Short mmCIF file of C-alpha atoms in Angstrom, two decimals:
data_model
loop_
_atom_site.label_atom_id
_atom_site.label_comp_id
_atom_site.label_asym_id
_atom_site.label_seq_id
_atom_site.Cartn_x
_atom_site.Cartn_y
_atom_site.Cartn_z
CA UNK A 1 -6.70 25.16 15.68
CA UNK A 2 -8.55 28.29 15.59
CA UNK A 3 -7.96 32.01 14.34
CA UNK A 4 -5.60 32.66 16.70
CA UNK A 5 -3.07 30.04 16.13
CA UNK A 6 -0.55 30.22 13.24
CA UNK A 7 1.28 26.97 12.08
CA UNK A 8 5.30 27.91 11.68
CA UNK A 9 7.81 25.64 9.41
CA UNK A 10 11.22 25.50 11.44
CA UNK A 11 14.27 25.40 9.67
CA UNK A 12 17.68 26.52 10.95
CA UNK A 13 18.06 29.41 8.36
CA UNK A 14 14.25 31.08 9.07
CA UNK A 15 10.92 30.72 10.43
CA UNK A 16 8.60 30.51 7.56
CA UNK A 17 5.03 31.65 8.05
CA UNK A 18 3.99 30.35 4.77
CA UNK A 19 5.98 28.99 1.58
CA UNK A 20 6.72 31.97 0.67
CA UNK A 21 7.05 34.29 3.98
CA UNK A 22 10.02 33.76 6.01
CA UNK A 23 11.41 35.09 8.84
CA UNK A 24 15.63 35.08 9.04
CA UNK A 25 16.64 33.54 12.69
CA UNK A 26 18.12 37.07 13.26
CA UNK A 27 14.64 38.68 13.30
CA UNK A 28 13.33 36.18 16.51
CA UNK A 29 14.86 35.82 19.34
CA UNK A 30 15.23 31.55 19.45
CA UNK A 31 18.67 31.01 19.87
CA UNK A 32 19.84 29.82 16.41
CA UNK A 33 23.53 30.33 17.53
CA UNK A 34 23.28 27.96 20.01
CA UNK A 35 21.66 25.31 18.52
CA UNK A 36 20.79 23.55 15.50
CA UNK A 37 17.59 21.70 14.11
CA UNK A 38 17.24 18.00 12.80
CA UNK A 39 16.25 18.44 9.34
CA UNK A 40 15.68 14.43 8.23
CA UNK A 41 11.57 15.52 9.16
CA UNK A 42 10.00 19.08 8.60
CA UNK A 43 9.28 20.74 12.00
CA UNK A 44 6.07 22.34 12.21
CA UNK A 45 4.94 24.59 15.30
CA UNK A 46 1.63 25.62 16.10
CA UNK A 47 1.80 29.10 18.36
CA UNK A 48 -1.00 31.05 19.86
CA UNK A 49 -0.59 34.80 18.56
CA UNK A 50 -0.76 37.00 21.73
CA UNK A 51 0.02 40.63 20.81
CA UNK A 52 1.37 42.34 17.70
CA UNK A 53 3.36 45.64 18.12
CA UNK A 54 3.16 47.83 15.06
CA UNK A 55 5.84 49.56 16.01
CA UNK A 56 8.64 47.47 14.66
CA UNK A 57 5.65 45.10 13.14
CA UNK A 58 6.44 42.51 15.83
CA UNK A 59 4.52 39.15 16.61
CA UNK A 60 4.13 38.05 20.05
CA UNK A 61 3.82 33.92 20.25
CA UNK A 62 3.98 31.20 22.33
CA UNK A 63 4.41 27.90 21.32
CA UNK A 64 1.32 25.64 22.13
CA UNK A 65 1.97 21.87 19.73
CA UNK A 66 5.50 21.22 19.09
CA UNK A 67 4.76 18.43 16.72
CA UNK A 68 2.19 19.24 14.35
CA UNK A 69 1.27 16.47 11.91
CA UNK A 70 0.41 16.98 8.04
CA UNK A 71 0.19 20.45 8.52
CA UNK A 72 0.30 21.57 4.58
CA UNK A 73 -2.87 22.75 3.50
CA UNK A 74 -3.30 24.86 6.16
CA UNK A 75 0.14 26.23 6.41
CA UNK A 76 0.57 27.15 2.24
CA UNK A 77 -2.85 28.92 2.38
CA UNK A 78 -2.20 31.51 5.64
CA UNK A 79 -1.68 35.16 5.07
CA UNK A 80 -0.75 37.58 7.92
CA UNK A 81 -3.30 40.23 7.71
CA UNK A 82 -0.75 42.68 8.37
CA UNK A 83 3.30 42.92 7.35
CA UNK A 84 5.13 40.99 10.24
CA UNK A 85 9.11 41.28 10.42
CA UNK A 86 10.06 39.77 13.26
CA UNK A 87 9.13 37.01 16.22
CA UNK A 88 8.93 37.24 19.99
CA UNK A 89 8.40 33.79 21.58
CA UNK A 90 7.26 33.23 25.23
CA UNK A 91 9.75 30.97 26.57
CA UNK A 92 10.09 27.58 24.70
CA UNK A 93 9.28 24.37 26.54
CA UNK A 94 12.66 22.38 26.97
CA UNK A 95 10.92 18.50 26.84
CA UNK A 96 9.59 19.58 23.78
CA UNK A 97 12.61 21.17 21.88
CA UNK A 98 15.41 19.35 23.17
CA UNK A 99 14.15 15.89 20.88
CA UNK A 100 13.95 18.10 17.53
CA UNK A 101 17.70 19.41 18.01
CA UNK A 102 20.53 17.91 16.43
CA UNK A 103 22.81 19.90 18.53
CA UNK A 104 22.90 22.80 21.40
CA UNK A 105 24.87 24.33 23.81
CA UNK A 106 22.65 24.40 26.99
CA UNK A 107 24.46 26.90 29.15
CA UNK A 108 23.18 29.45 26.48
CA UNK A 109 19.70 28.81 26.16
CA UNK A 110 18.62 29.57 29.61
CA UNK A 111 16.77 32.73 29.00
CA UNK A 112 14.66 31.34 26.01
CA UNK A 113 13.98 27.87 27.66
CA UNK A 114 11.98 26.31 30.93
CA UNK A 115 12.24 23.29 31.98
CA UNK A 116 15.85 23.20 31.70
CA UNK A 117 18.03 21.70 33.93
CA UNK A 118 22.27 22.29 33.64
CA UNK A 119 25.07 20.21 34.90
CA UNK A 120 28.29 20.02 35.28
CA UNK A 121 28.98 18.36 31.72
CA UNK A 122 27.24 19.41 28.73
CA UNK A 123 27.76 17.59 25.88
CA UNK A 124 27.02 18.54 22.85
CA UNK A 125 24.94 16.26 21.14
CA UNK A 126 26.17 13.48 18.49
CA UNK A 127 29.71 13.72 17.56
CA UNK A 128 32.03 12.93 20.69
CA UNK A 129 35.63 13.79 20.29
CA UNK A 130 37.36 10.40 20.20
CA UNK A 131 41.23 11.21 18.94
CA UNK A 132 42.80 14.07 18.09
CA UNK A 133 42.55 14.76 14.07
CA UNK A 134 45.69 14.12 12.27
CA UNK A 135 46.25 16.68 9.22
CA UNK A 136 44.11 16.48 6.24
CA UNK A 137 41.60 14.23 8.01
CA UNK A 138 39.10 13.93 11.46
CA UNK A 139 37.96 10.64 12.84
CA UNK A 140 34.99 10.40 14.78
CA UNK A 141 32.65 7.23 16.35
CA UNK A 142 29.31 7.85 17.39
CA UNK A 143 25.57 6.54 17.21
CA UNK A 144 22.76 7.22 15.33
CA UNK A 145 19.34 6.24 16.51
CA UNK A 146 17.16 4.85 13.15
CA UNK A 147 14.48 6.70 14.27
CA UNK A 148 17.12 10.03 12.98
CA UNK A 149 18.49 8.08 9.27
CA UNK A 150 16.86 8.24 5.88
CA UNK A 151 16.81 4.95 3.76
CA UNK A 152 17.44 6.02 -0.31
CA UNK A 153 17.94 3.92 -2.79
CA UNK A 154 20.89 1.96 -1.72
CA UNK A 155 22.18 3.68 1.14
CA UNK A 156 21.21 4.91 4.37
CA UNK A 157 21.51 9.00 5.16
CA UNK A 158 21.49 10.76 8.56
CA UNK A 159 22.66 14.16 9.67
CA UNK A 160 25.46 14.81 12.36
CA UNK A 161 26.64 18.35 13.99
CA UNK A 162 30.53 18.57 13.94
CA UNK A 163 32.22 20.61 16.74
CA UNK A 164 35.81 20.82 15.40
CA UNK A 165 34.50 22.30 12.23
CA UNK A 166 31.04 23.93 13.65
CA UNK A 167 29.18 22.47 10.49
CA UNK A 168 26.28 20.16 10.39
CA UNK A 169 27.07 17.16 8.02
CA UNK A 170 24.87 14.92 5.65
CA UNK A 171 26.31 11.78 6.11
CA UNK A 172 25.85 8.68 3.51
CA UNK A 173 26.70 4.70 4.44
CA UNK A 174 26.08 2.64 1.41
CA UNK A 175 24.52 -0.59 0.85
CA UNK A 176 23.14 -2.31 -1.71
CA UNK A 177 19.99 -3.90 -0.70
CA UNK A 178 18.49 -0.82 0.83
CA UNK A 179 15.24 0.44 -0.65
CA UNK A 180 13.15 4.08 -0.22
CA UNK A 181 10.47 2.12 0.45
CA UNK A 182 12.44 0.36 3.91
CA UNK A 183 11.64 3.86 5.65
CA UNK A 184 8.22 2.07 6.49
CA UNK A 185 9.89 -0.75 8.15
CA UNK A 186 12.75 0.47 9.78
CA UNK A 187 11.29 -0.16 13.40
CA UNK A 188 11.17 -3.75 12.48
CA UNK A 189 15.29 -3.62 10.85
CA UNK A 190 15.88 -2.36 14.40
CA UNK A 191 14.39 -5.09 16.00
CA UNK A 192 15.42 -7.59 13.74
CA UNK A 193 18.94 -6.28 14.75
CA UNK A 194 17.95 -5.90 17.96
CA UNK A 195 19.21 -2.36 18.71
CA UNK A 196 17.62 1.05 18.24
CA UNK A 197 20.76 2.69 16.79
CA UNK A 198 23.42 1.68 15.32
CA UNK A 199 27.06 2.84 15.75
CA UNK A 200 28.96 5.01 12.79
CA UNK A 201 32.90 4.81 12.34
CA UNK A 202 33.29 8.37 9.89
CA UNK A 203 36.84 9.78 8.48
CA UNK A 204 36.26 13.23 6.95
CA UNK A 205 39.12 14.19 4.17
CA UNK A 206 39.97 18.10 3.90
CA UNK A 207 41.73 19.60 1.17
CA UNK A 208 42.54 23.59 1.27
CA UNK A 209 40.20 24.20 4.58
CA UNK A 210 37.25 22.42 2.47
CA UNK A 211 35.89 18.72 2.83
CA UNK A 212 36.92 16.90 -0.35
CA UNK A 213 34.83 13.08 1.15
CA UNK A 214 32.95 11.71 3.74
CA UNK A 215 33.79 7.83 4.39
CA UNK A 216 31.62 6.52 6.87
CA UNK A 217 31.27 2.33 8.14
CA UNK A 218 28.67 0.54 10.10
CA UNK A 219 28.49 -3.04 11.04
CA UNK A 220 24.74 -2.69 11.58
CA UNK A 221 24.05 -1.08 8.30
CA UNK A 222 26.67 -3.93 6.56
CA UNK A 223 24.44 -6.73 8.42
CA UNK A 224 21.43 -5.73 6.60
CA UNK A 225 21.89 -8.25 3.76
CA UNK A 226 19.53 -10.67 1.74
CA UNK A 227 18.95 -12.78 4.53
CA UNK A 228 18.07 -10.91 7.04
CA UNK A 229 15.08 -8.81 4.70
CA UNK A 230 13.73 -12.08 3.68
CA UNK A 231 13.19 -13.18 7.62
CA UNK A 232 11.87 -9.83 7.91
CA UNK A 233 9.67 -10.46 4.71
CA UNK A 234 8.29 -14.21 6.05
CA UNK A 235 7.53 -13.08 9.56
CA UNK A 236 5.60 -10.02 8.63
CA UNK A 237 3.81 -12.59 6.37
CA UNK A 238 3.57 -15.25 9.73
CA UNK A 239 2.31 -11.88 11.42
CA UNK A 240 -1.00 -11.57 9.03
CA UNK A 241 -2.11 -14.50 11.12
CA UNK A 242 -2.38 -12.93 14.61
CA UNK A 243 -5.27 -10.47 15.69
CA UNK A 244 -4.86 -7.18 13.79
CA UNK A 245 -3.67 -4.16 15.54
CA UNK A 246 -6.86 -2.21 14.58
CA UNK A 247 -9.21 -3.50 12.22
CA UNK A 248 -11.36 -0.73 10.09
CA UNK A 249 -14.80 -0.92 11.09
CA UNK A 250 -16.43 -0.69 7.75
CA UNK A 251 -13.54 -2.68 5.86
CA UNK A 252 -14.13 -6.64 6.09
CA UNK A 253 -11.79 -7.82 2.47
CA UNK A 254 -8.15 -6.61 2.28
CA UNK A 255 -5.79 -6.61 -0.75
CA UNK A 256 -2.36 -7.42 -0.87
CA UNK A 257 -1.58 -3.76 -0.32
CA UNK A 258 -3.31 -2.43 2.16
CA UNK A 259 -3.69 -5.95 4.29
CA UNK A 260 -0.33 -4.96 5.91
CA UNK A 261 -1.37 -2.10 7.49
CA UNK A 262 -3.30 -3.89 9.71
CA UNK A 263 -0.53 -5.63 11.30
CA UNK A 264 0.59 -5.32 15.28
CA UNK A 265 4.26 -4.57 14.84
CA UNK A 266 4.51 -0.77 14.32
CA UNK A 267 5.65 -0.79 10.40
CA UNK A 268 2.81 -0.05 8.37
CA UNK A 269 2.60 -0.42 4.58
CA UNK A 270 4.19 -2.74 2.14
CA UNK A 271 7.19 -1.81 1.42
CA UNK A 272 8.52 -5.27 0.19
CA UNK A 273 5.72 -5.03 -2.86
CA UNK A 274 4.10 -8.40 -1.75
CA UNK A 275 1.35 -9.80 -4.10
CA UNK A 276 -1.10 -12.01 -3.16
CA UNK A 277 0.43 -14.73 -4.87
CA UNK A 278 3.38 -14.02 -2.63
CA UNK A 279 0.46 -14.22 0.54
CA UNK A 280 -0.92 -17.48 -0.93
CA UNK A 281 2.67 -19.10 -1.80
CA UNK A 282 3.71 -18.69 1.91
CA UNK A 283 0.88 -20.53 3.44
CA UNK A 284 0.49 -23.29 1.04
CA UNK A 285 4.12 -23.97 1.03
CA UNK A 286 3.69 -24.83 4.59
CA UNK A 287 3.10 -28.89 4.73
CA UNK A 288 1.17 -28.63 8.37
CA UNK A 289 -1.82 -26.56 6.64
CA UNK A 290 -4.79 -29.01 7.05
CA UNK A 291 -6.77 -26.97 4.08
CA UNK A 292 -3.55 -26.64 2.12
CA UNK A 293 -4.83 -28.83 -0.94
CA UNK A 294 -8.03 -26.62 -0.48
CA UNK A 295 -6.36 -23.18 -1.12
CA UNK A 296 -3.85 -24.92 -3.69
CA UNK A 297 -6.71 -25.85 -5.75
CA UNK A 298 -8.61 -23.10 -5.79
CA UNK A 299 -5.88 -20.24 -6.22
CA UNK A 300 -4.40 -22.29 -9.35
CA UNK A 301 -7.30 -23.79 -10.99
CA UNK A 302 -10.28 -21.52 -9.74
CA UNK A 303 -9.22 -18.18 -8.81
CA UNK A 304 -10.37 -15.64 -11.86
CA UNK A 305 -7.88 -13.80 -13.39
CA UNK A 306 -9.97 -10.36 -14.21
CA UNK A 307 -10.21 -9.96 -9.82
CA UNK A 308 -7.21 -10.01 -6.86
CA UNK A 309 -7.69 -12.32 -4.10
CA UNK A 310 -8.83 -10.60 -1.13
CA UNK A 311 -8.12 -11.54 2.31
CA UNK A 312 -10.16 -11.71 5.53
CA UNK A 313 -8.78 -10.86 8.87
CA UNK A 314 -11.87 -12.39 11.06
CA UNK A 315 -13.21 -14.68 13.07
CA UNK A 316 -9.92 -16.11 11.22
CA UNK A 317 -6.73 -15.15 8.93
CA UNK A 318 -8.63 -16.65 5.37
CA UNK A 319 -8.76 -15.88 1.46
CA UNK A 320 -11.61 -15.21 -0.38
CA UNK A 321 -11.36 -16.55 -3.97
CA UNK A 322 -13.67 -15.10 -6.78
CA UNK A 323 -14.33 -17.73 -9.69
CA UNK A 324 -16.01 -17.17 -12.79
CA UNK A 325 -19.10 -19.84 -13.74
CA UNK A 326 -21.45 -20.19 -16.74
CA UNK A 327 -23.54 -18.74 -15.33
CA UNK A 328 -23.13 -17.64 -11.53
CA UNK A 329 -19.75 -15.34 -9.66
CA UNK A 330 -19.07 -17.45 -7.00
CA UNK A 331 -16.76 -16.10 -4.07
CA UNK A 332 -14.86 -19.14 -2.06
CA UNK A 333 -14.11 -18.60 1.55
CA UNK A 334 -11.40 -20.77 2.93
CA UNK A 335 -10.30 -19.81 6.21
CA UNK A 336 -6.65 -21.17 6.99
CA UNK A 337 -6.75 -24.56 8.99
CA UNK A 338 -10.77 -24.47 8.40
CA UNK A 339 -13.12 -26.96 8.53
CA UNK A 340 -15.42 -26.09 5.45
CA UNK A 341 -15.28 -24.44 2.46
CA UNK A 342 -17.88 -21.70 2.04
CA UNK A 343 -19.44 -20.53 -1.32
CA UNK A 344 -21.56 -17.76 -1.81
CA UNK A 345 -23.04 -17.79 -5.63
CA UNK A 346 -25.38 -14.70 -7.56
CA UNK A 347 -26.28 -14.98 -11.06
CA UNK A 348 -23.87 -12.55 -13.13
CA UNK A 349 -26.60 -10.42 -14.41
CA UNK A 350 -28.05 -9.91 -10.55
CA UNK A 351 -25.71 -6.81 -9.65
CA UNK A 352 -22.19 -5.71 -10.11
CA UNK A 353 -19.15 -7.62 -8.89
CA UNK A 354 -18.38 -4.62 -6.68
CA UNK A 355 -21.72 -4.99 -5.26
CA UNK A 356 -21.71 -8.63 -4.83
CA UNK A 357 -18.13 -8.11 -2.91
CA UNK A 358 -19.81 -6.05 -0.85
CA UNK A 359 -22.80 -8.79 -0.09
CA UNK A 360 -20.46 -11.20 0.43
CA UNK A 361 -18.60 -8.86 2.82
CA UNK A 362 -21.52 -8.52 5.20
CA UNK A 363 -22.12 -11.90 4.91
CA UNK A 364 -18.91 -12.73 6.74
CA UNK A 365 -19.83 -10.52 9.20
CA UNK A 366 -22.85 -11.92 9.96
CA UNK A 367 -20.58 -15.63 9.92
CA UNK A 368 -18.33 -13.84 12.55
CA UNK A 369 -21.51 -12.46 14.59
CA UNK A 370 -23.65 -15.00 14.63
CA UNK A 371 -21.10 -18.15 14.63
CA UNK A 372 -20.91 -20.68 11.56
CA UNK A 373 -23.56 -23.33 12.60
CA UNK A 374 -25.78 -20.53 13.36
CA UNK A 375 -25.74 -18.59 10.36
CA UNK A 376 -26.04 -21.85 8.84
CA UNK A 377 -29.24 -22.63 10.35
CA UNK A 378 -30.39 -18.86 9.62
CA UNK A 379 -29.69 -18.99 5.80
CA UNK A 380 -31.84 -22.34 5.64
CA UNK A 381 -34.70 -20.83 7.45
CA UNK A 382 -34.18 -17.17 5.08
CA UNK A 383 -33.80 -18.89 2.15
CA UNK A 384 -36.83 -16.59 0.25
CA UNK A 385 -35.22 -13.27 0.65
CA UNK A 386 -31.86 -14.06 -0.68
CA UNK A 387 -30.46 -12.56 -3.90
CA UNK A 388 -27.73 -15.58 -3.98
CA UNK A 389 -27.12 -18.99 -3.00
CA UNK A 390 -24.78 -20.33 -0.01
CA UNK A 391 -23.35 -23.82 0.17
CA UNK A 392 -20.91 -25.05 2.75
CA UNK A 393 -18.51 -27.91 1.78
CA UNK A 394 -16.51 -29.71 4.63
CA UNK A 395 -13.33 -30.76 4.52
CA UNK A 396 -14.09 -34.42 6.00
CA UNK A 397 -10.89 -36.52 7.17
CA UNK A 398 -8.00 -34.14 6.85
CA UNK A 399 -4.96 -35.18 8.02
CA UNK A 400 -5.85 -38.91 7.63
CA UNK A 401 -3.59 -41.63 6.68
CA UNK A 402 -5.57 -44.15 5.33
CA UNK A 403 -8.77 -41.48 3.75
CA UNK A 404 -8.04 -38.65 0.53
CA UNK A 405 -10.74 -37.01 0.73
CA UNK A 406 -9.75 -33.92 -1.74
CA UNK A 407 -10.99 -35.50 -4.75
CA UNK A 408 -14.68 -35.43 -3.20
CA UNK A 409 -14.40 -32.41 -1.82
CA UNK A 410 -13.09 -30.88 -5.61
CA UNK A 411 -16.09 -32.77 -6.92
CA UNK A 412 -18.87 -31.59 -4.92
CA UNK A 413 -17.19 -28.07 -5.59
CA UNK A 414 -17.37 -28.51 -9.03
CA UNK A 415 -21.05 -29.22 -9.04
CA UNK A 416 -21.98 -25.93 -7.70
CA UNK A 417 -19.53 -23.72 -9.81
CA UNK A 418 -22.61 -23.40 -12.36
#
């Protein structure tokens, strides 16, 4: 952006040039009267500011980033440097503005718009006549893409432009499991559903000219129940174990909160408030984890309550444990299906814990660099410069019949946990 850009706010009663500075739709020449804005997401515009005429204090535009992203700061602190009544826009880009409409007439927008091919049938958008009204009420069916709907607190909103009546509607389909916080997932619902909208049956009641209630039905809104947000639930947790989508380059430990961020299947966040209790619970639940005693162990009996677990991401999906000795912090590594336990150790007085997190942090790295028998080897022959100790403990004879070997694995464990 530069000094001769302005960021606009789009709404289908003005043009705002800052909070407080709008322009009424009657003082540009965008045809408002043909068409009508989604308003589920604010629409931002950045234009280039070609000419102003101080004549009728007129500002020349044209539209160069139809989709501007977090544009606030910028946008509340802009001042025109002189008084600016009305807006003259180059001719809008049709590819652009035809995904941000909720409705249009197309015929009428060919001297403001390129790019815009007519036929012989022109729809408007949304609502499709579907039976003639009866009196008092209007019946429509149509489909809603969940890209377009708002998830509140136990219902699901979305706006629709009625012909019949000319009036965009807020429409509301309730259902009791729905959560604000299911807006960060709602590519996953769709998939879990395994449709990218979903289909609305809505009756609108009139009394005197005026719409006394909306009633409004979808099967794929009903089927979101209990069930099906608790499959969503375990295979986002299942998905923690594939390779990360992007991993931060300077972040190595995750919480519970931000792990999920990380994951490849286009729904950031955590909306389902998982813990890492919830984390540890689904993995050691799972009978066909070699380690599973392992992480048992050391989550009930070890893990300190004054610190979260963290999780790792690399060379592995793993859990990094922090236990409180006598005398030492020690921070247990326990990759998922591992072969060896590993246990960095500093004497509590050395540094802080968030500093120690942070050694133990690029000690993993160096573990996913270098390999594990090779940083093995390396620590051995480094021994002198080291502000902590490492020991490794294997997990001998997993999975065997006739050999428990937990109980001296736990024992050589608690030997070092000094």
């Amino acid at each position: 952006m530069t000094d001769k850009t302005i960021l606009l706010l789009i709404t289908n009663d003005a043009v705002w040039l800052n909070p407080e500075i709008p322009i009424g739709t009657a003082q540009t020449n965008i045809p408002f009267k043909h068409l009508l804005f989604r308003t589920v997401v604010p629409i931002y515009w950045e234009a280039e500011m070609l000419r102003y005429d101080a004549s009728d204090a007129r500002l020349h535009l044209r539209v160069i980033n139809y989709s501007v992203a977090e544009p606030l700061p910028r946008f509340a602190e802009q001042r025109p440097k002189k008084e600016v009544r009305a807006l003259y826009f180059e001719k809008l880009d049709w590819r652009m503005l035809e995904p941000q409409l909720s409705s249009y007439t197309k015929a009428r927008l060919t001297e403001q718009v390129n790019n815009l091919e007519l036929s012989v049938a022109e729809p408007t958008r949304n609502f499709l006549p579907e039976i003639e009204a009866p009196a008092g009420t209007l019946s429509r069916s149509f489909s809603v893409p969940f890209s377009e709907a708002k998830i509140g607190l136990g219902e699901i909103t979305f706006e629709c432009y009625l012909d019949d009546i000319s009036r965009n509607l807020t429409i509301s389909i309730a259902n009791a499991y729905l959560m604000p916080e299911f807006n960060l997932i709602k590519p996953f619902i769709a998939k879990k559903l395994k449709k990218k909208n979903f289909k609305v049956r809505a009756t609108v009641h009139f009394r005197g000219g005026e719409i006394e209630r909306i009633e409004a039905h979808s099967n794929e809104i009903k089927a979101i129940n209990e069930e099906m947000l608790e499959a969503v639930k375990q295979q986002r947790l299942q998905g923690l174990t594939r390779p990360p989508k992007m991993t931060p380059p300077d972040q190595t430990l995750f919480t519970s909160e931000d792990i999920f961020d990380t994951l490849n299947d286009t729904a950031p966040g955590n909306p389902f408030r998982q813990t890492e209790k919830d984390i540890l619970d689904f993995f050691s639940e799972n009978n066909s984890i070699r380690n599973r005693q392992q992480l048992v162990f050391l989550a009930g009996s070890k893990q300190s309550e004054r610190q979260p677990l963290r999780f790792t991401l690399t060379p592995k999906f793993g859990f990094l444990f922090f236990i409180e000795g006598p005398m030492n912090h020690h921070f247990a590594w326990e990759l998922l299906n591992s072969n060896a336990t590993y246990l960095w150790s500093f004497p509590k007085e050395s540094r802080s814990v968030e500093q120690q997190y942070w050694e133990v942090a690029a000690q993993i790295n160096a573990v996913q660099d270098a390999g594990r028998q090779q940083y093995r080897q390396y620590y051995r022959d480094d021994l002198e410069r080291r502000v902590f100790s490492f020991n490794y403990i294997e997990h001998k004879h997993i999975g065997s019949a006739m050999i428990n070997a937990f109980p001296k694995w736990r024992h050589k464990l608690e030997e070092l946990l000094v």
